[in-house]
Coordinates of C-alpha atoms in Angstrom, one line a residue:
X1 CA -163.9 -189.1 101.3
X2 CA -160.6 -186.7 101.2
X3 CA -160.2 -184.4 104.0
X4 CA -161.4 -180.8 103.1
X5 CA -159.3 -179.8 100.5
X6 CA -160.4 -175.8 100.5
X7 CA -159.0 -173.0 102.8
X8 CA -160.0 -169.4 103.8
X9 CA -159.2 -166.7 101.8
X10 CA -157.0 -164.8 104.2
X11 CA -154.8 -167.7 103.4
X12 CA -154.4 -166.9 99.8
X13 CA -150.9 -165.8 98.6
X14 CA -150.6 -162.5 97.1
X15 CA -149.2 -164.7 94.0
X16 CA -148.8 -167.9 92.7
X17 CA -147.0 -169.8 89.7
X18 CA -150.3 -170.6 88.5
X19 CA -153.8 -170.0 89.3
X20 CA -156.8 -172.5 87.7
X21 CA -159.7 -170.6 87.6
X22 CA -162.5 -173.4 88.0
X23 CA -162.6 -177.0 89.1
X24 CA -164.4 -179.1 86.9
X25 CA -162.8 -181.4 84.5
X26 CA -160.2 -179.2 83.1
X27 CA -159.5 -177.4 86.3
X28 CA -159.3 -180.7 88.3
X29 CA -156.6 -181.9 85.6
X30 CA -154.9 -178.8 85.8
X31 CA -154.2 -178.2 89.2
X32 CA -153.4 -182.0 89.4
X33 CA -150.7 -182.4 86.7
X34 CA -149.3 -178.8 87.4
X35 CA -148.8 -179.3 91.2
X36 CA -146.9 -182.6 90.4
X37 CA -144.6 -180.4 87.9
X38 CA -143.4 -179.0 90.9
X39 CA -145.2 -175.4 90.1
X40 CA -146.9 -173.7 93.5
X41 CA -150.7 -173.9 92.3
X42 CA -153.7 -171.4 93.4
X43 CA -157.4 -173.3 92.4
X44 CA -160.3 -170.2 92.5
X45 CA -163.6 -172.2 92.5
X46 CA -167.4 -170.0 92.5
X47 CA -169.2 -172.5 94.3
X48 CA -168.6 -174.6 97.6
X49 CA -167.1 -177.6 98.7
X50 CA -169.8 -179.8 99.2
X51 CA -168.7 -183.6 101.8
X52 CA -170.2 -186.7 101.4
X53 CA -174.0 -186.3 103.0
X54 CA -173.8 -182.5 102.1
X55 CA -175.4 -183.1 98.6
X56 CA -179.6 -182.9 98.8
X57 CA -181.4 -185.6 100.0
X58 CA -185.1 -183.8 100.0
X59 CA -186.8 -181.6 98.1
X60 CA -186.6 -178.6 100.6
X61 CA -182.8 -178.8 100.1
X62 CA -182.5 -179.3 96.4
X63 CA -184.9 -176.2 96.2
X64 CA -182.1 -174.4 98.4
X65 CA -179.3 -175.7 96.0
X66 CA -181.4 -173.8 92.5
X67 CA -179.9 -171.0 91.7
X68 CA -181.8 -169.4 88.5
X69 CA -181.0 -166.7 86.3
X70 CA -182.9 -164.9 83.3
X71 CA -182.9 -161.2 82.0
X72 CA -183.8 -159.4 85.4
X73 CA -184.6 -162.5 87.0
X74 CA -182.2 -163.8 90.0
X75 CA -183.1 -166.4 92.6
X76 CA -181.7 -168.8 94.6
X77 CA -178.2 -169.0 96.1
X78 CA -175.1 -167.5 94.4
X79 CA -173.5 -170.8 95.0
X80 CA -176.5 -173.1 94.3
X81 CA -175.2 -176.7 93.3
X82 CA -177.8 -176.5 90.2
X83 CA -176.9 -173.4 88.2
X84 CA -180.2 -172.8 85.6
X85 CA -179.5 -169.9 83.1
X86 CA -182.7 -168.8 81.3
X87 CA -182.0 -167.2 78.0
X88 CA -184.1 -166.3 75.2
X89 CA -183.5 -169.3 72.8
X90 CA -182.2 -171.8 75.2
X91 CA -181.7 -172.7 78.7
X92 CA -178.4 -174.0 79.8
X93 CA -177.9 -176.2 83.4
X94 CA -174.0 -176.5 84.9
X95 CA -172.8 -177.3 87.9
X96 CA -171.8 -175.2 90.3
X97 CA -169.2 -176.6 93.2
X98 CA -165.8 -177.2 94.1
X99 CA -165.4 -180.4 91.5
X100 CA -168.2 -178.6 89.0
X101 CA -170.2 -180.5 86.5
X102 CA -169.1 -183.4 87.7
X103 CA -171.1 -183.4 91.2
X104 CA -174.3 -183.6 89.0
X105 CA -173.8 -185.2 85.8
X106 CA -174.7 -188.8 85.1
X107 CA -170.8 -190.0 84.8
X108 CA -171.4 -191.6 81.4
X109 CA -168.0 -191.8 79.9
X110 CA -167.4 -191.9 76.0
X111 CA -165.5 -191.3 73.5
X112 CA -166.2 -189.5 70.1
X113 CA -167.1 -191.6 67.1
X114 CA -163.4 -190.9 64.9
X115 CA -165.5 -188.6 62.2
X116 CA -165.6 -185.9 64.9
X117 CA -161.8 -185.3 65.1
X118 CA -161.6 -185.9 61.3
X119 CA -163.6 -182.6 60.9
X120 CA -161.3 -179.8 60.3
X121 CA -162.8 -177.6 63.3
X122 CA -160.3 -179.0 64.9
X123 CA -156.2 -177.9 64.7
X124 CA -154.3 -180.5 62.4
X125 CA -152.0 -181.1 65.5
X126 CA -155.3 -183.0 67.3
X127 CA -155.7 -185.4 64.7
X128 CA -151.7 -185.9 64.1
X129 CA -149.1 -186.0 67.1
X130 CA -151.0 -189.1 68.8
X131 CA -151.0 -187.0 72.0
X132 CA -155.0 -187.0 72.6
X133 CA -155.1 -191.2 72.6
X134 CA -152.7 -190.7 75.8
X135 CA -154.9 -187.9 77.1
X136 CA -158.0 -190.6 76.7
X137 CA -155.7 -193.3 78.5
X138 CA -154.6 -191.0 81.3
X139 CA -158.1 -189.8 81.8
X140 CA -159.7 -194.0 81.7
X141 CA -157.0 -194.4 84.0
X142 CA -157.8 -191.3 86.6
X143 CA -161.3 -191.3 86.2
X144 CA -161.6 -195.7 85.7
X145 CA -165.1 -195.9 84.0
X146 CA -166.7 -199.1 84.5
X147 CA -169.8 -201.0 83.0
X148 CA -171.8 -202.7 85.3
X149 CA -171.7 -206.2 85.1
X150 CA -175.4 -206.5 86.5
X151 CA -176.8 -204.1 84.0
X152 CA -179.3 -207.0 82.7
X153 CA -180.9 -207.2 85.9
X154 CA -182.0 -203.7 86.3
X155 CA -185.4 -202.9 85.6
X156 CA -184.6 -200.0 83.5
X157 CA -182.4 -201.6 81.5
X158 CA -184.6 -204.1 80.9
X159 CA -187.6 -201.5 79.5
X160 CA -184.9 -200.3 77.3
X161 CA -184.0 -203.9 76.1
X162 CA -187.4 -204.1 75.5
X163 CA -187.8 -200.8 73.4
X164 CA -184.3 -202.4 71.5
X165 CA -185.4 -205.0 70.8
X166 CA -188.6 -203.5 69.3
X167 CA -186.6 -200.7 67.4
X168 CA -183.8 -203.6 66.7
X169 CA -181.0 -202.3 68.1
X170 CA -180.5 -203.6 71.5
X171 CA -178.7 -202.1 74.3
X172 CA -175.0 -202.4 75.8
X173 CA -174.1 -201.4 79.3
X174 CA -172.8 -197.9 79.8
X175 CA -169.4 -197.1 80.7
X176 CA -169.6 -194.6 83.9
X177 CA -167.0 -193.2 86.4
X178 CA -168.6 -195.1 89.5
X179 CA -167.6 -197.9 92.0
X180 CA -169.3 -200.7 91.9
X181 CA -166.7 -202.5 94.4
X182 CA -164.8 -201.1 97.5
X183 CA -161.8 -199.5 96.2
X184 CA -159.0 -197.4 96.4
X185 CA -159.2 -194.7 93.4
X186 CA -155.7 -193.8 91.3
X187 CA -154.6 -190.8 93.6
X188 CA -154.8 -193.1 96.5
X189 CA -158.7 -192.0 97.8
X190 CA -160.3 -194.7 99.2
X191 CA -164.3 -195.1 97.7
X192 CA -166.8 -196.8 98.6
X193 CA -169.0 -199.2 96.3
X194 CA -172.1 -197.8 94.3
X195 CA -175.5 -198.1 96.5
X196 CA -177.3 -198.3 93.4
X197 CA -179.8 -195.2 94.4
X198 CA -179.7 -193.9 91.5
X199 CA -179.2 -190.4 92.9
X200 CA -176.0 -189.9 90.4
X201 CA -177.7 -186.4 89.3
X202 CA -178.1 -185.1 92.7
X203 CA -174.6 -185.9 94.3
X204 CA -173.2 -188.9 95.5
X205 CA -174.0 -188.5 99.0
X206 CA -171.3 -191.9 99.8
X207 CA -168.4 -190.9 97.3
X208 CA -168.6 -193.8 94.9
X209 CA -169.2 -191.7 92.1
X210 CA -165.3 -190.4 90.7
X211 CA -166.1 -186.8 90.7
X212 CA -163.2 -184.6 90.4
X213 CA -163.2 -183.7 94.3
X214 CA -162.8 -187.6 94.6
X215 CA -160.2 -187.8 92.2
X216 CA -158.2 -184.7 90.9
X217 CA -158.5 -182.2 93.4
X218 CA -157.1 -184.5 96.4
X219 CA -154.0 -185.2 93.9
X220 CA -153.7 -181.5 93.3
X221 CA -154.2 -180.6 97.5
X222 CA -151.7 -183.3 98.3
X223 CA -148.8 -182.0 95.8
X224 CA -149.1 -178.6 97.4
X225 CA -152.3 -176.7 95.4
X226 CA -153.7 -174.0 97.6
X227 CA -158.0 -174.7 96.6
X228 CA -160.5 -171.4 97.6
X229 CA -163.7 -171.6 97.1
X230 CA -166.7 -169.4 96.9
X231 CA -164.8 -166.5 94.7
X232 CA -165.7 -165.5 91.6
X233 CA -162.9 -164.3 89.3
X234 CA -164.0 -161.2 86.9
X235 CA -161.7 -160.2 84.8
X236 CA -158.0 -161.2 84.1
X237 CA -155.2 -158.2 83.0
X238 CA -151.7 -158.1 82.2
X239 CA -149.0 -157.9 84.6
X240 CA -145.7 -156.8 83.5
X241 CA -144.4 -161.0 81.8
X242 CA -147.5 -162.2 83.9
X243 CA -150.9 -162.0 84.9
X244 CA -153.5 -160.7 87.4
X245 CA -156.4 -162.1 88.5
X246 CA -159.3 -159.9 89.8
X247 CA -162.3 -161.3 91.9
X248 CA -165.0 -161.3 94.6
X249 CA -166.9 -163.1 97.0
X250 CA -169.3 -165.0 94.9
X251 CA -172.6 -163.0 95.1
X252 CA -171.4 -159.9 96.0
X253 CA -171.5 -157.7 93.0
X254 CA -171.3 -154.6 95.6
X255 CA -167.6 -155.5 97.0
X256 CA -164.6 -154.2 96.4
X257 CA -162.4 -156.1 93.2
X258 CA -159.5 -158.1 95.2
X259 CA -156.8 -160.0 93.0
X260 CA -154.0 -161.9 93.0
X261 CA -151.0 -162.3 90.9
X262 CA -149.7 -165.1 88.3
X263 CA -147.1 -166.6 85.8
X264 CA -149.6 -168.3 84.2
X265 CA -153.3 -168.7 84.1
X266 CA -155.4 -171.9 82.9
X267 CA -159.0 -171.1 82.8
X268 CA -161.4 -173.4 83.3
X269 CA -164.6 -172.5 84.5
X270 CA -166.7 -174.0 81.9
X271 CA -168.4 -172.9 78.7
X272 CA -170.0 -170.5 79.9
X273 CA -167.8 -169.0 82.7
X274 CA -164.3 -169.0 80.7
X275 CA -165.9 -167.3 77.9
X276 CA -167.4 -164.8 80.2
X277 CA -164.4 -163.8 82.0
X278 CA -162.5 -164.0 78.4
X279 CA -165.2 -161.5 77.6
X280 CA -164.8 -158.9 80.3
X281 CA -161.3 -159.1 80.1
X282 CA -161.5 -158.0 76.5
X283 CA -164.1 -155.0 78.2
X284 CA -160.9 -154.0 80.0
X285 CA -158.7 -154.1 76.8
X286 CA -157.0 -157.5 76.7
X287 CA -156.6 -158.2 72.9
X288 CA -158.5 -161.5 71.9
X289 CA -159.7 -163.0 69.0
X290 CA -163.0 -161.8 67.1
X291 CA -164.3 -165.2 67.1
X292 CA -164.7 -165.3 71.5
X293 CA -168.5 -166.4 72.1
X294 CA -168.6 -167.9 68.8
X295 CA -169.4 -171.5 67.9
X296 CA -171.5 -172.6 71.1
X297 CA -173.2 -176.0 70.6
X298 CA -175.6 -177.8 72.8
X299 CA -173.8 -181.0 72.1
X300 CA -177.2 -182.2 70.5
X301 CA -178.5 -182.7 74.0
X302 CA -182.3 -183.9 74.9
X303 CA -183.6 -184.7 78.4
X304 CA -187.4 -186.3 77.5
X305 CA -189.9 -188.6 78.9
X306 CA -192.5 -191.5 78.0
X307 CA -195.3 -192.6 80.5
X308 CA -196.7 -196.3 80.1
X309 CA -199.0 -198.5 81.5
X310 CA -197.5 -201.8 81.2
X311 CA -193.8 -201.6 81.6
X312 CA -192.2 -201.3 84.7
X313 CA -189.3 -199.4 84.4
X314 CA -188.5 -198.1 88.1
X315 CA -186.4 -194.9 86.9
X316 CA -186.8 -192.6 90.0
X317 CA -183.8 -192.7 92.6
X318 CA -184.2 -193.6 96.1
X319 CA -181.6 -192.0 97.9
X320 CA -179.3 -193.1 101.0
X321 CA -180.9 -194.4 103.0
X322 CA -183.7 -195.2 100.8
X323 CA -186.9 -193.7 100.5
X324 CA -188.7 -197.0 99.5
X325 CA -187.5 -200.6 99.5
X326 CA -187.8 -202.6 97.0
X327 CA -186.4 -202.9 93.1
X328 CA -183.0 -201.8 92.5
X329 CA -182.3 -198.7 90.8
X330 CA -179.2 -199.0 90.1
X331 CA -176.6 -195.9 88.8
X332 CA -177.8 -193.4 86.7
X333 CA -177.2 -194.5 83.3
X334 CA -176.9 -198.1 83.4
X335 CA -177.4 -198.8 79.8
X336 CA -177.8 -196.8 76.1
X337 CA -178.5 -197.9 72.8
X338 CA -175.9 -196.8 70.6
X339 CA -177.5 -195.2 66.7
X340 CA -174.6 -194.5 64.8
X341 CA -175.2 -193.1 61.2
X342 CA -172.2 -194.8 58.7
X343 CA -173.1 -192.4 56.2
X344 CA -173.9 -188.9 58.2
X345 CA -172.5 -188.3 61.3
X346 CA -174.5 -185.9 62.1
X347 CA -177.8 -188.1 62.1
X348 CA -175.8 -190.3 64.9
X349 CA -177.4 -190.6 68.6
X350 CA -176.9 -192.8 71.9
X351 CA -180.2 -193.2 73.7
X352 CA -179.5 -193.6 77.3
X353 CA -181.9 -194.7 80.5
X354 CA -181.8 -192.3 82.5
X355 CA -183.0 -191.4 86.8
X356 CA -184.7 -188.6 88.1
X357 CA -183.2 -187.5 91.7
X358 CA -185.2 -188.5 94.6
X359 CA -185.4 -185.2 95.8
X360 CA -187.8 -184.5 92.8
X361 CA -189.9 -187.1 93.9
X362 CA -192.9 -185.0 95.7
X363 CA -193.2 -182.7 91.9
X364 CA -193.3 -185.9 89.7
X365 CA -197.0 -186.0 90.1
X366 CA -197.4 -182.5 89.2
X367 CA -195.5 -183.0 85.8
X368 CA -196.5 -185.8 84.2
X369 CA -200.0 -187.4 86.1
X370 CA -203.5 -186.0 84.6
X371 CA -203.9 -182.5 86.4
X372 CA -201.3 -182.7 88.5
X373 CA -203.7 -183.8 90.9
X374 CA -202.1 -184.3 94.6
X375 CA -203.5 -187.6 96.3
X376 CA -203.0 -188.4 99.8
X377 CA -200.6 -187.0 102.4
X378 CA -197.3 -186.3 101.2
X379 CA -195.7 -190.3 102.5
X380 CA -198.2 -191.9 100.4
X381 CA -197.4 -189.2 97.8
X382 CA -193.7 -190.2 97.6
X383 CA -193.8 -193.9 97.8
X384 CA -196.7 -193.6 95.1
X385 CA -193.8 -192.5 92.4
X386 CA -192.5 -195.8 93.0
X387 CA -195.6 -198.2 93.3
X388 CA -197.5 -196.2 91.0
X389 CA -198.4 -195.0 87.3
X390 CA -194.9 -193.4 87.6
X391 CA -193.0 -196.7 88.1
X392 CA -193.8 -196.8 84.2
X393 CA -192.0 -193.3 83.8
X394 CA -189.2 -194.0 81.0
X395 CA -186.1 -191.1 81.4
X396 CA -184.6 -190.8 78.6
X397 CA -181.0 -188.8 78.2
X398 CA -179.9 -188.2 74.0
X399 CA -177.0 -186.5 73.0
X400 CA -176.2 -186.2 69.0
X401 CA -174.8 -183.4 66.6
X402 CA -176.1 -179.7 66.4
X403 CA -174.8 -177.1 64.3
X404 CA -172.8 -175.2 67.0
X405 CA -174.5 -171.6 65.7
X406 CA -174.7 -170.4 69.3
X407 CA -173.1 -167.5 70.1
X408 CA -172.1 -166.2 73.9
X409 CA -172.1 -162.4 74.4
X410 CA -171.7 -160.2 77.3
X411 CA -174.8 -158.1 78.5
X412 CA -174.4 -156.0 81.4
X413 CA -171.2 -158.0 82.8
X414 CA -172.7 -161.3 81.9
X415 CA -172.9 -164.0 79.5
X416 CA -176.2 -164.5 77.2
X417 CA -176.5 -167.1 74.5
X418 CA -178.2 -166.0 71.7
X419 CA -179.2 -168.8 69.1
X420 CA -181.9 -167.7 67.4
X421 CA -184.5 -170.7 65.4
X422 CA -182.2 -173.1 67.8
X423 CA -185.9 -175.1 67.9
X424 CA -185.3 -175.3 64.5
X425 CA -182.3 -177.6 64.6
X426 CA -182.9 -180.7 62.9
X427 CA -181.8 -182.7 65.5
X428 CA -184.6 -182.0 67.9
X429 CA -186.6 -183.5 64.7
X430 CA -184.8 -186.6 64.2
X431 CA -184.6 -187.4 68.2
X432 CA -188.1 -186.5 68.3
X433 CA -189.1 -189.2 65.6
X434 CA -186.7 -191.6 67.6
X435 CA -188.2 -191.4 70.7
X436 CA -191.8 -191.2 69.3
X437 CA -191.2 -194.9 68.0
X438 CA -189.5 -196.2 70.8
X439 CA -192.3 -194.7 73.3
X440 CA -194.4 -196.6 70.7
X441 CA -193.0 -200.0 70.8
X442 CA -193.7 -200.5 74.0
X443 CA -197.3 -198.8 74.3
X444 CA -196.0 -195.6 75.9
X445 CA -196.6 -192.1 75.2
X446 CA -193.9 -190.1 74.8
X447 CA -193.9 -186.6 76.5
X448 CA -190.8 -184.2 74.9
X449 CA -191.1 -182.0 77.9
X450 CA -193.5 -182.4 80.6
X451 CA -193.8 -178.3 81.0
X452 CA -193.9 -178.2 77.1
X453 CA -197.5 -177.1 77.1
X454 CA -195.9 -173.9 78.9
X455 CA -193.4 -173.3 76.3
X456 CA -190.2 -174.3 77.5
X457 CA -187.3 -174.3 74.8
X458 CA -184.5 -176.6 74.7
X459 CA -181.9 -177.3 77.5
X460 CA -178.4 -178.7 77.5
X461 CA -176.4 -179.4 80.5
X462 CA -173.4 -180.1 78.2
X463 CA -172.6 -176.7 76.7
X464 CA -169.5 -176.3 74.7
X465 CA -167.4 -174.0 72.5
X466 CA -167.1 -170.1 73.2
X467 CA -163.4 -170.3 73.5
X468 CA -162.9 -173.0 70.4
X469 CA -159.9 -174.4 68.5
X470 CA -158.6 -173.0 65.5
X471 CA -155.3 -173.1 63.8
X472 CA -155.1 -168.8 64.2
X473 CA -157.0 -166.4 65.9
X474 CA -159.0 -166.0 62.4
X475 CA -160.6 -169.1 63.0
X476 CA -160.2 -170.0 66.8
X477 CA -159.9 -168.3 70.2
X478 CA -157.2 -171.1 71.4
X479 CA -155.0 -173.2 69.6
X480 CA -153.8 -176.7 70.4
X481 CA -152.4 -176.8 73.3
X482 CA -155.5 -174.5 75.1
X483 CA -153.0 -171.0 74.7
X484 CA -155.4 -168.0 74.3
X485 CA -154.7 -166.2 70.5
X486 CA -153.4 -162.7 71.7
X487 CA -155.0 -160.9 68.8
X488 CA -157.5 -161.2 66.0
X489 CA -155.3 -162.8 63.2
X490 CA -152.4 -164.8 63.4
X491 CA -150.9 -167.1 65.4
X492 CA -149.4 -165.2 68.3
X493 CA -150.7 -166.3 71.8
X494 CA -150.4 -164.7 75.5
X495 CA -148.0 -165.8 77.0
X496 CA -148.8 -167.8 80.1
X497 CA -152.8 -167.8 79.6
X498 CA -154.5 -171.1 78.4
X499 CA -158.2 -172.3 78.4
X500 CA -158.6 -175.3 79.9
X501 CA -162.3 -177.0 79.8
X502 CA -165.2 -177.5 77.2
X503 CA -164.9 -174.0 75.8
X504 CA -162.5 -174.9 73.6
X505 CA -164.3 -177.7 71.7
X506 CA -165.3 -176.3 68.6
X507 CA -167.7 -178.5 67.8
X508 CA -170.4 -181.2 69.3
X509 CA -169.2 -184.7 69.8
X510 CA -172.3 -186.5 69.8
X511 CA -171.6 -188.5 73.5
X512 CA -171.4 -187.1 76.8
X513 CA -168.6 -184.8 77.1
X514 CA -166.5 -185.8 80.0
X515 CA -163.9 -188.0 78.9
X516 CA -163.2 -185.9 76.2
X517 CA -162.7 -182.5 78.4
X518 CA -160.5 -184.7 80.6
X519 CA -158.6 -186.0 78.0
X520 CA -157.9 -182.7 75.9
X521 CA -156.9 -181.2 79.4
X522 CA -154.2 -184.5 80.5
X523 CA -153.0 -183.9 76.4
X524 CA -152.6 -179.9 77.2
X525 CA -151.0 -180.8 80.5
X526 CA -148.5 -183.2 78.8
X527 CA -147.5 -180.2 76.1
X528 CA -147.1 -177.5 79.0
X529 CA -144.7 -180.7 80.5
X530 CA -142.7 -180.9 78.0
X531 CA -142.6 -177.1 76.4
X532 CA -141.3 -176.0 80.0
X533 CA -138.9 -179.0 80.2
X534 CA -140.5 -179.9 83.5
X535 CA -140.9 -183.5 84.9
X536 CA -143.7 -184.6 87.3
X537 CA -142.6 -185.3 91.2
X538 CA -143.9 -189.0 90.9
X539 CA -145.2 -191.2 88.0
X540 CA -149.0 -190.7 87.3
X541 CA -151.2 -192.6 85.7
X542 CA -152.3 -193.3 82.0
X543 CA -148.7 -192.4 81.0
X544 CA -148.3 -189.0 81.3
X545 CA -144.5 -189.1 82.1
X546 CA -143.8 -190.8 79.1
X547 CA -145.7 -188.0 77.3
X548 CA -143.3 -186.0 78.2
X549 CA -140.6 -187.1 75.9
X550 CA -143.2 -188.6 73.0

């Protein structure tokens, strides 16, 4: 694990060449390539830094780590890890921590089927200068995704063999940014092999999962990025050729605006939080274009369940050390079945195996078991999730194609998604007929939510758009290289102010969304190299010099 990589506050410059305003994907890439163009880097993260062994082991500590947020509801910890907005149509889970989404996603990195990038959502520039192939390469080549070479000897992968070769279509190993072997990562980090726990979702308590704060944000410290954490930036205005950034203590809505100044701003604070800041700025009169908040998608995202009798499928984590001893686990996702559709895109899926956090392991019964009935002293209660009925649990993670018809808008200061008839999407349809069969095949019931009965809506924890592409600010907030439109037609942009994360994907790419965010930010990266003339300090990985002059 890298030293700490955040300082105190009183140690922030009163200005900066740049300041990244997040740490997730984007930010991480950011702060990494710009601090090796030789530029004197400020990163401004909401959350914490969380060390190896910091992340939540037991249920009394993931329950300090929800934060949770809903029309006048608040609770929970401004910098929670887990980050639940309620909304009206549709709830949305991010991360929230120095490294962001990636301290609690399940590291499944793929790449978009080529009809995605063929759509014209996206600027003619993606699809024609080559440059996002290298941003893929760079980012394979930081991030080093890896399929297990065990996968056939987990259990869970074999209950999903089982339901493939049932459905016929049987499945491959997934490719996910974890160590299986001792190692020493691309920024020089040394990592230690996967414990196969299967606590991917909770936070890799040893550091064999390549988060961003194992990867990208030690590159970024060590070339000189100043990191701060636990600051939540408002509202960005105009400075005379530059910019100024105001914020607060995370969580403390009653103190005084501080701020700090910049040539140039990269936001990246996710979906949600670039377009809110976008947002307020435009409150505060920075011109943007009419079509900020528009274009949200859920990435066709479904987290759902399937309860047999017969199958084991040992799909609950176990922690480090171990709750229970016994089968293997294994990582999160250790293998999907891949659905495409030749002749609609949209109608493509990937149905992966997913694990539930052992942390969770005390509610399971409550969820899923007849009555929630609670038997025996809370021990026997654990270890009964992995011995018992809910040994058969299947978790299945599906991400496909919505219509991206969300829209993000500011209510009081903050970001609400309003998508109204979202339940209406036909994907929720086809995944539900999916799942229904493959529950099926194997004698299991499939449950689309276990708190369905109470009416929960859908959830996504791999919200994008807000801030989306376009060739002009008629039909995009950005353009290709991430520059923020500065009005509501043409092509003129700010000067020095670029989004930087999965904001500005205009559409849903029907995989998991982290290679791509990482590779649009390495190809945005490359263009601010070579529009400025600048070369990195050292050679970096995945050929990003030789962008430079491509």
């Amino acid at each position: 694990m890298p030293n700490r990589l955040s300082s105190i506050p009183e140690q922030m410059k009163s200005a900066y060449d740049v300041v990244v305003i997040g740490s997730g994907y984007g930010g991480g890439v950011a702060a990494s390539r710009l601090a090796r163009l030789g530029k004197r880097v400020c990163v401004i993260e909401r959350g914490r830094e969380f060390a190896n062994g910091d992340f939540p082991a037991r249920l009394p500590e993931l329950r300090r780590e929800l934060q949770i947020r809903g029309g006048k509801m608040r609770s929970g910890s401004a910098t929670g890890l887990y980050d639940f907005r309620m909304g009206e149509d549709m709830h949305v889970l991010v991360g929230c921590g120095l490294g962001g989404g990636s301290l609690i996603n399940a590291a499944v990195a793929l790449q978009p089927d080529a009809r995605v990038f063929a759509d014209a959502a996206w600027p003619d520039e993606i699809r024609e200068d080559g440059l996002l192939a290298r941003g893929y390469d760079a980012a394979r080549a930081s991030l080093r995704p890896a399929r297990y070479m065990h996968a056939d000897s987990i259990t869970k992968f074999k209950a999903l063999d089982k339901i493939g070769e049932r459905i016929g279509k049987r499945p491959v190993a997934a490719p996910v940014v974890v160590n299986f072997e001792d190692s020493v990562n691309a920024f020089g980090v040394e990592q230690p092999a996967c414990e196969l726990c299967g606590d991917c979702c909770s936070g890799c308590n040893i550091g064999a999962k390549n988060t961003v704060a194992m990867t990208y944000l030690p590159d970024a410290h060590a070339h000189g990025a100043e990191i701060f954490t636990e600051l939540a930036v408002d509202h960005l205005s105009r400075e005379g050729a530059g910019w100024r950034i105001h914020f607060r203590p995370t969580g403390s809505e009653e103190v005084p605006l501080a701020s700090v100044g910049a040539e140039s701003v990269v936001l990246a604070a996710g979906t949600l939080g670039s377009t809110e800041i976008l947002l307020r700025s435009r409150e505060n009169g920075l011109s943007v274009s009419d079509k900020l908040g528009e274009h949200f998608s859920a990435n066709g995202d479904i987290i759902a369940f399937a309860l047999g009798k017969e199958t084991r499928v040992n799909a609950i984590g176990v922690g480090i050390p171990p709750k229970f001893e016994g089968d293997t686990v294994g990582a999160c996702v250790t293998g999907q079945i891949e659905l495409p559709d030749e002749t609609d895109l949209a109608r493509s899926m990937t149905i992966q195996e997913g694990v539930l956090p052992s942390a969770l392991a005390p509610l399971l019964p409550v969820f899923f078991l007849s009555g929630g009935r609670l038997l025996g002293a809370a021990q026997s209660l654990v270890k009964g999730v992995y011995q018992g009925p809910l040994s058969h649990l299947h978790t299945f993670f599906v991400v496909s194609h919505d219509s991206a018809s969300g829209k993000l808008v500011l209510e009081k200061g903050k970001t609400k998604l309003r998508w109204p008839g979202v339940e209406k999407e036909a994907v929720f349809s086809r995944v539900d007929d999916a799942l229904t069969k493959a529950a099926e095949s194997v004698g299991a019931r499939y449950i689309k939510h276990p708190l369905s009965a109470t009416g929960a809506k859908p959830a996504t924890a791999h919200p994008l758009g807000g801030c989306g592409m376009g060739e002009d600010a008629s039909t995009g907030v950005v353009n290709h290289k991430g520059q923020v439109f500065s009005g509501t037609t043409g092509e003129d942009v700010h000067s020095g102010l670029y989004v930087c994360d999965g904001a500005i994907i205009p559409r849903s790419i029907g995989c998991n969304p982290l290679l791509t965010i990482t590779a649009l930010a390495e190809r945005a990266m490359m263009l601010y190299a070579r529009d400025h003339q600048l070369i990195p300090r050292e050679p970096s990985a995945g050929g990003y010099a030789e962008a430079r002059s491509a």
